[in-house]
Amino acid sequence: MKVALISDIHDRTNNLLAALCMAKRERCEHLLCMGDFVSLETFHLLIAEWDGPVDAVFGNNEYDRKSFLMMAQRAPKVELHGDVGSVDLDGKRIAMTHFPAQAMKLAESGKYDAVFFGHTHEAESFRLGACLMVNPGELQGRRRAGFAVYDTDDDSVRFRFL
C-alpha cells in the first residue's frame, strides 16, 4: 500500500492541491498529515479533495483545536488523533506526531515499524534501530515544497517535490 505523507501546509492551498494530485497519480490509498494545516479552511479543503482515508495530528499552529475536532468528527474518512496518533496500515505499526523529540521517543519505545513527524520543514528519512523515521518536509514552500510516499510493501519512502 502506498501512503501519502504531508506536513507543514501553513495554508498554502495551491501546494496542497498539487501534492494531492501527485499522490493520486502515484496511487496512494491513505494520507497521513503531521500537522500545521493552520486554518480550518485548509483542513476542509484536504477533506474535500482527498477521496481516501486521512489520519492527522495537530501541529503547533492549529489554535482552534475544538473546531478542527468538530470538523473531523463530521467527516467519516478522517481521524484527527490529537498530538500523537497511531495507525496499523497493511500490517505496519505507525506512529505520527508533529514534533521530532516526541517522534524519537515513539521510535525508541520499540512499538512501531515507522514514525512520521514534521515541524522542521526538512525532508529526511533515517532508521533508528529497526524503526523508519520520516519527516516528509513541507508544503508551505518556505524551503522546497514537497511530500513523501511511504510504501508498506517494502518499507520504503520516496520524496516528491512540487
PDB file of N, CA, C and O in Angstrom, residues 8-21 36-46 49 139-141 162:
ATOM      1  N   ASP A   8       3.172  20.453   7.522  1.00  0.00           N
ATOM      2  CA  ASP A   8       3.513  21.874   7.458  1.00  0.00           C
ATOM      3  C   ASP A   8       2.982  22.567   6.202  1.00  0.00           C
ATOM      4  O   ASP A   8       3.726  23.151   5.430  1.00  0.00           O
ATOM      5  N   ILE A   9       1.661  22.535   6.081  1.00  0.00           N
ATOM      6  CA  ILE A   9       0.991  23.150   4.932  1.00  0.00           C
ATOM      7  C   ILE A   9       0.973  24.673   5.074  1.00  0.00           C
ATOM      8  O   ILE A   9       1.184  25.389   4.099  1.00  0.00           O
ATOM      9  N   HIS A  10       0.708  25.158   6.252  1.00  0.00           N
ATOM     10  CA  HIS A  10       0.677  26.599   6.550  1.00  0.00           C
ATOM     11  C   HIS A  10      -0.176  27.378   5.554  1.00  0.00           C
ATOM     12  O   HIS A  10       0.223  28.436   5.055  1.00  0.00           O
ATOM     13  N   ASP A  11      -1.361  26.812   5.255  1.00  0.00           N
ATOM     14  CA  ASP A  11      -2.358  27.461   4.398  1.00  0.00           C
ATOM     15  C   ASP A  11      -1.923  27.657   2.943  1.00  0.00           C
ATOM     16  O   ASP A  11      -2.543  28.428   2.216  1.00  0.00           O
ATOM     17  N   ARG A  12      -0.907  26.982   2.497  1.00  0.00           N
ATOM     18  CA  ARG A  12      -0.512  27.061   1.083  1.00  0.00           C
ATOM     19  C   ARG A  12      -1.349  26.059   0.292  1.00  0.00           C
ATOM     20  O   ARG A  12      -0.897  24.974  -0.068  1.00  0.00           O
ATOM     21  N   THR A  13      -2.591  26.436   0.048  1.00  0.00           N
ATOM     22  CA  THR A  13      -3.542  25.506  -0.552  1.00  0.00           C
ATOM     23  C   THR A  13      -3.175  25.127  -1.990  1.00  0.00           C
ATOM     24  O   THR A  13      -3.484  24.024  -2.427  1.00  0.00           O
ATOM     25  N   ASN A  14      -2.506  26.015  -2.710  1.00  0.00           N
ATOM     26  CA  ASN A  14      -2.067  25.653  -4.061  1.00  0.00           C
ATOM     27  C   ASN A  14      -1.088  24.484  -4.008  1.00  0.00           C
ATOM     28  O   ASN A  14      -1.157  23.557  -4.818  1.00  0.00           O
ATOM     29  N   ASN A  15      -0.177  24.495  -3.043  1.00  0.00           N
ATOM     30  CA  ASN A  15       0.773  23.394  -2.900  1.00  0.00           C
ATOM     31  C   ASN A  15       0.082  22.134  -2.385  1.00  0.00           C
ATOM     32  O   ASN A  15       0.427  21.019  -2.791  1.00  0.00           O
ATOM     33  N   LEU A  16      -0.880  22.293  -1.494  1.00  0.00           N
ATOM     34  CA  LEU A  16      -1.640  21.143  -1.003  1.00  0.00           C
ATOM     35  C   LEU A  16      -2.356  20.460  -2.165  1.00  0.00           C
ATOM     36  O   LEU A  16      -2.284  19.232  -2.319  1.00  0.00           O
ATOM     37  N   LEU A  17      -3.039  21.227  -2.994  1.00  0.00           N
ATOM     38  CA  LEU A  17      -3.756  20.649  -4.126  1.00  0.00           C
ATOM     39  C   LEU A  17      -2.810  19.960  -5.104  1.00  0.00           C
ATOM     40  O   LEU A  17      -3.116  18.876  -5.613  1.00  0.00           O
ATOM     41  N   ALA A  18      -1.654  20.547  -5.344  1.00  0.00           N
ATOM     42  CA  ALA A  18      -0.670  19.919  -6.240  1.00  0.00           C
ATOM     43  C   ALA A  18      -0.166  18.597  -5.655  1.00  0.00           C
ATOM     44  O   ALA A  18      -0.034  17.600  -6.370  1.00  0.00           O
ATOM     45  N   ALA A  19       0.095  18.582  -4.359  1.00  0.00           N
ATOM     46  CA  ALA A  19       0.569  17.355  -3.709  1.00  0.00           C
ATOM     47  C   ALA A  19      -0.501  16.271  -3.736  1.00  0.00           C
ATOM     48  O   ALA A  19      -0.199  15.094  -3.991  1.00  0.00           O
ATOM     49  N   LEU A  20      -1.746  16.641  -3.481  1.00  0.00           N
ATOM     50  CA  LEU A  20      -2.830  15.651  -3.517  1.00  0.00           C
ATOM     51  C   LEU A  20      -2.981  15.065  -4.914  1.00  0.00           C
ATOM     52  O   LEU A  20      -3.185  13.856  -5.067  1.00  0.00           O
ATOM     53  N   CYS A  21      -2.863  15.895  -5.914  1.00  0.00           N
ATOM     54  CA  CYS A  21      -2.942  15.431  -7.302  1.00  0.00           C
ATOM     55  C   CYS A  21      -1.804  14.444  -7.603  1.00  0.00           C
ATOM     56  O   CYS A  21      -2.025  13.380  -8.187  1.00  0.00           O
ATOM     57  N   ASP A  36       0.124  21.253  11.229  1.00  0.00           N
ATOM     58  CA  ASP A  36       0.291  22.612  10.722  1.00  0.00           C
ATOM     59  C   ASP A  36      -0.497  22.871   9.441  1.00  0.00           C
ATOM     60  O   ASP A  36       0.011  23.343   8.444  1.00  0.00           O
ATOM     61  N   PHE A  37      -1.802  22.537   9.525  1.00  0.00           N
ATOM     62  CA  PHE A  37      -2.738  22.998   8.496  1.00  0.00           C
ATOM     63  C   PHE A  37      -2.809  24.515   8.584  1.00  0.00           C
ATOM     64  O   PHE A  37      -2.817  25.201   7.602  1.00  0.00           O
ATOM     65  N   VAL A  38      -2.923  25.022   9.785  1.00  0.00           N
ATOM     66  CA  VAL A  38      -3.100  26.389  10.237  1.00  0.00           C
ATOM     67  C   VAL A  38      -4.585  26.739  10.297  1.00  0.00           C
ATOM     68  O   VAL A  38      -5.129  26.893  11.371  1.00  0.00           O
ATOM     69  N   SER A  39      -5.275  26.838   9.157  1.00  0.00           N
ATOM     70  CA  SER A  39      -6.675  27.264   9.206  1.00  0.00           C
ATOM     71  C   SER A  39      -7.639  26.102   8.981  1.00  0.00           C
ATOM     72  O   SER A  39      -7.298  25.096   8.357  1.00  0.00           O
ATOM     73  N   LEU A  40      -8.852  26.303   9.448  1.00  0.00           N
ATOM     74  CA  LEU A  40      -9.918  25.327   9.207  1.00  0.00           C
ATOM     75  C   LEU A  40     -10.225  25.196   7.721  1.00  0.00           C
ATOM     76  O   LEU A  40     -10.582  24.119   7.253  1.00  0.00           O
ATOM     77  N   GLU A  41     -10.074  26.272   6.977  1.00  0.00           N
ATOM     78  CA  GLU A  41     -10.341  26.232   5.544  1.00  0.00           C
ATOM     79  C   GLU A  41      -9.395  25.262   4.838  1.00  0.00           C
ATOM     80  O   GLU A  41      -9.801  24.527   3.937  1.00  0.00           O
ATOM     81  N   THR A  42      -8.138  25.244   5.251  1.00  0.00           N
ATOM     82  CA  THR A  42      -7.167  24.325   4.653  1.00  0.00           C
ATOM     83  C   THR A  42      -7.503  22.882   5.007  1.00  0.00           C
ATOM     84  O   THR A  42      -7.446  21.984   4.156  1.00  0.00           O
ATOM     85  N   PHE A  43      -7.880  22.652   6.255  1.00  0.00           N
ATOM     86  CA  PHE A  43      -8.282  21.314   6.684  1.00  0.00           C
ATOM     87  C   PHE A  43      -9.522  20.862   5.909  1.00  0.00           C
ATOM     88  O   PHE A  43      -9.597  19.721   5.429  1.00  0.00           O
ATOM     89  N   HIS A  44     -10.483  21.761   5.741  1.00  0.00           N
ATOM     90  CA  HIS A  44     -11.695  21.442   4.978  1.00  0.00           C
ATOM     91  C   HIS A  44     -11.354  21.100   3.533  1.00  0.00           C
ATOM     92  O   HIS A  44     -11.907  20.149   2.953  1.00  0.00           O
ATOM     93  N   LEU A  45     -10.445  21.852   2.925  1.00  0.00           N
ATOM     94  CA  LEU A  45     -10.036  21.582   1.547  1.00  0.00           C
ATOM     95  C   LEU A  45      -9.423  20.191   1.432  1.00  0.00           C
ATOM     96  O   LEU A  45      -9.727  19.445   0.494  1.00  0.00           O
ATOM     97  N   LEU A  46      -8.577  19.834   2.352  1.00  0.00           N
ATOM     98  CA  LEU A  46      -7.967  18.498   2.346  1.00  0.00           C
ATOM     99  C   LEU A  46      -9.055  17.426   2.406  1.00  0.00           C
ATOM    100  O   LEU A  46      -9.039  16.467   1.625  1.00  0.00           O
ATOM    101  N   GLU A  49     -10.953  17.254  -0.946  1.00  0.00           N
ATOM    102  CA  GLU A  49     -10.207  16.882  -2.149  1.00  0.00           C
ATOM    103  C   GLU A  49      -9.576  15.492  -2.103  1.00  0.00           C
ATOM    104  O   GLU A  49      -9.174  14.965  -3.130  1.00  0.00           O
ATOM    105  N   LEU A 139       4.827  21.543   2.813  1.00  0.00           N
ATOM    106  CA  LEU A 139       4.074  22.024   1.659  1.00  0.00           C
ATOM    107  C   LEU A 139       4.031  23.544   1.626  1.00  0.00           C
ATOM    108  O   LEU A 139       3.621  24.131   0.635  1.00  0.00           O
ATOM    109  N   GLN A 140       4.469  24.167   2.678  1.00  0.00           N
ATOM    110  CA  GLN A 140       4.441  25.628   2.749  1.00  0.00           C
ATOM    111  C   GLN A 140       5.245  26.266   1.623  1.00  0.00           C
ATOM    112  O   GLN A 140       4.841  27.270   1.069  1.00  0.00           O
ATOM    113  N   GLY A 141       6.391  25.730   1.316  1.00  0.00           N
ATOM    114  CA  GLY A 141       7.225  26.309   0.277  1.00  0.00           C
ATOM    115  C   GLY A 141       8.254  27.289   0.788  1.00  0.00           C
ATOM    116  O   GLY A 141       8.890  27.991   0.017  1.00  0.00           O
ATOM    117  N   LEU A 162       7.353  19.504  -5.506  1.00  0.00           N
ATOM    118  CA  LEU A 162       6.427  20.179  -6.422  1.00  0.00           C
ATOM    119  C   LEU A 162       7.196  21.009  -7.431  1.00  0.00           C
ATOM    120  O   LEU A 162       8.284  21.435  -7.214  1.00  0.00           O
TER     121      LEU A 162
END
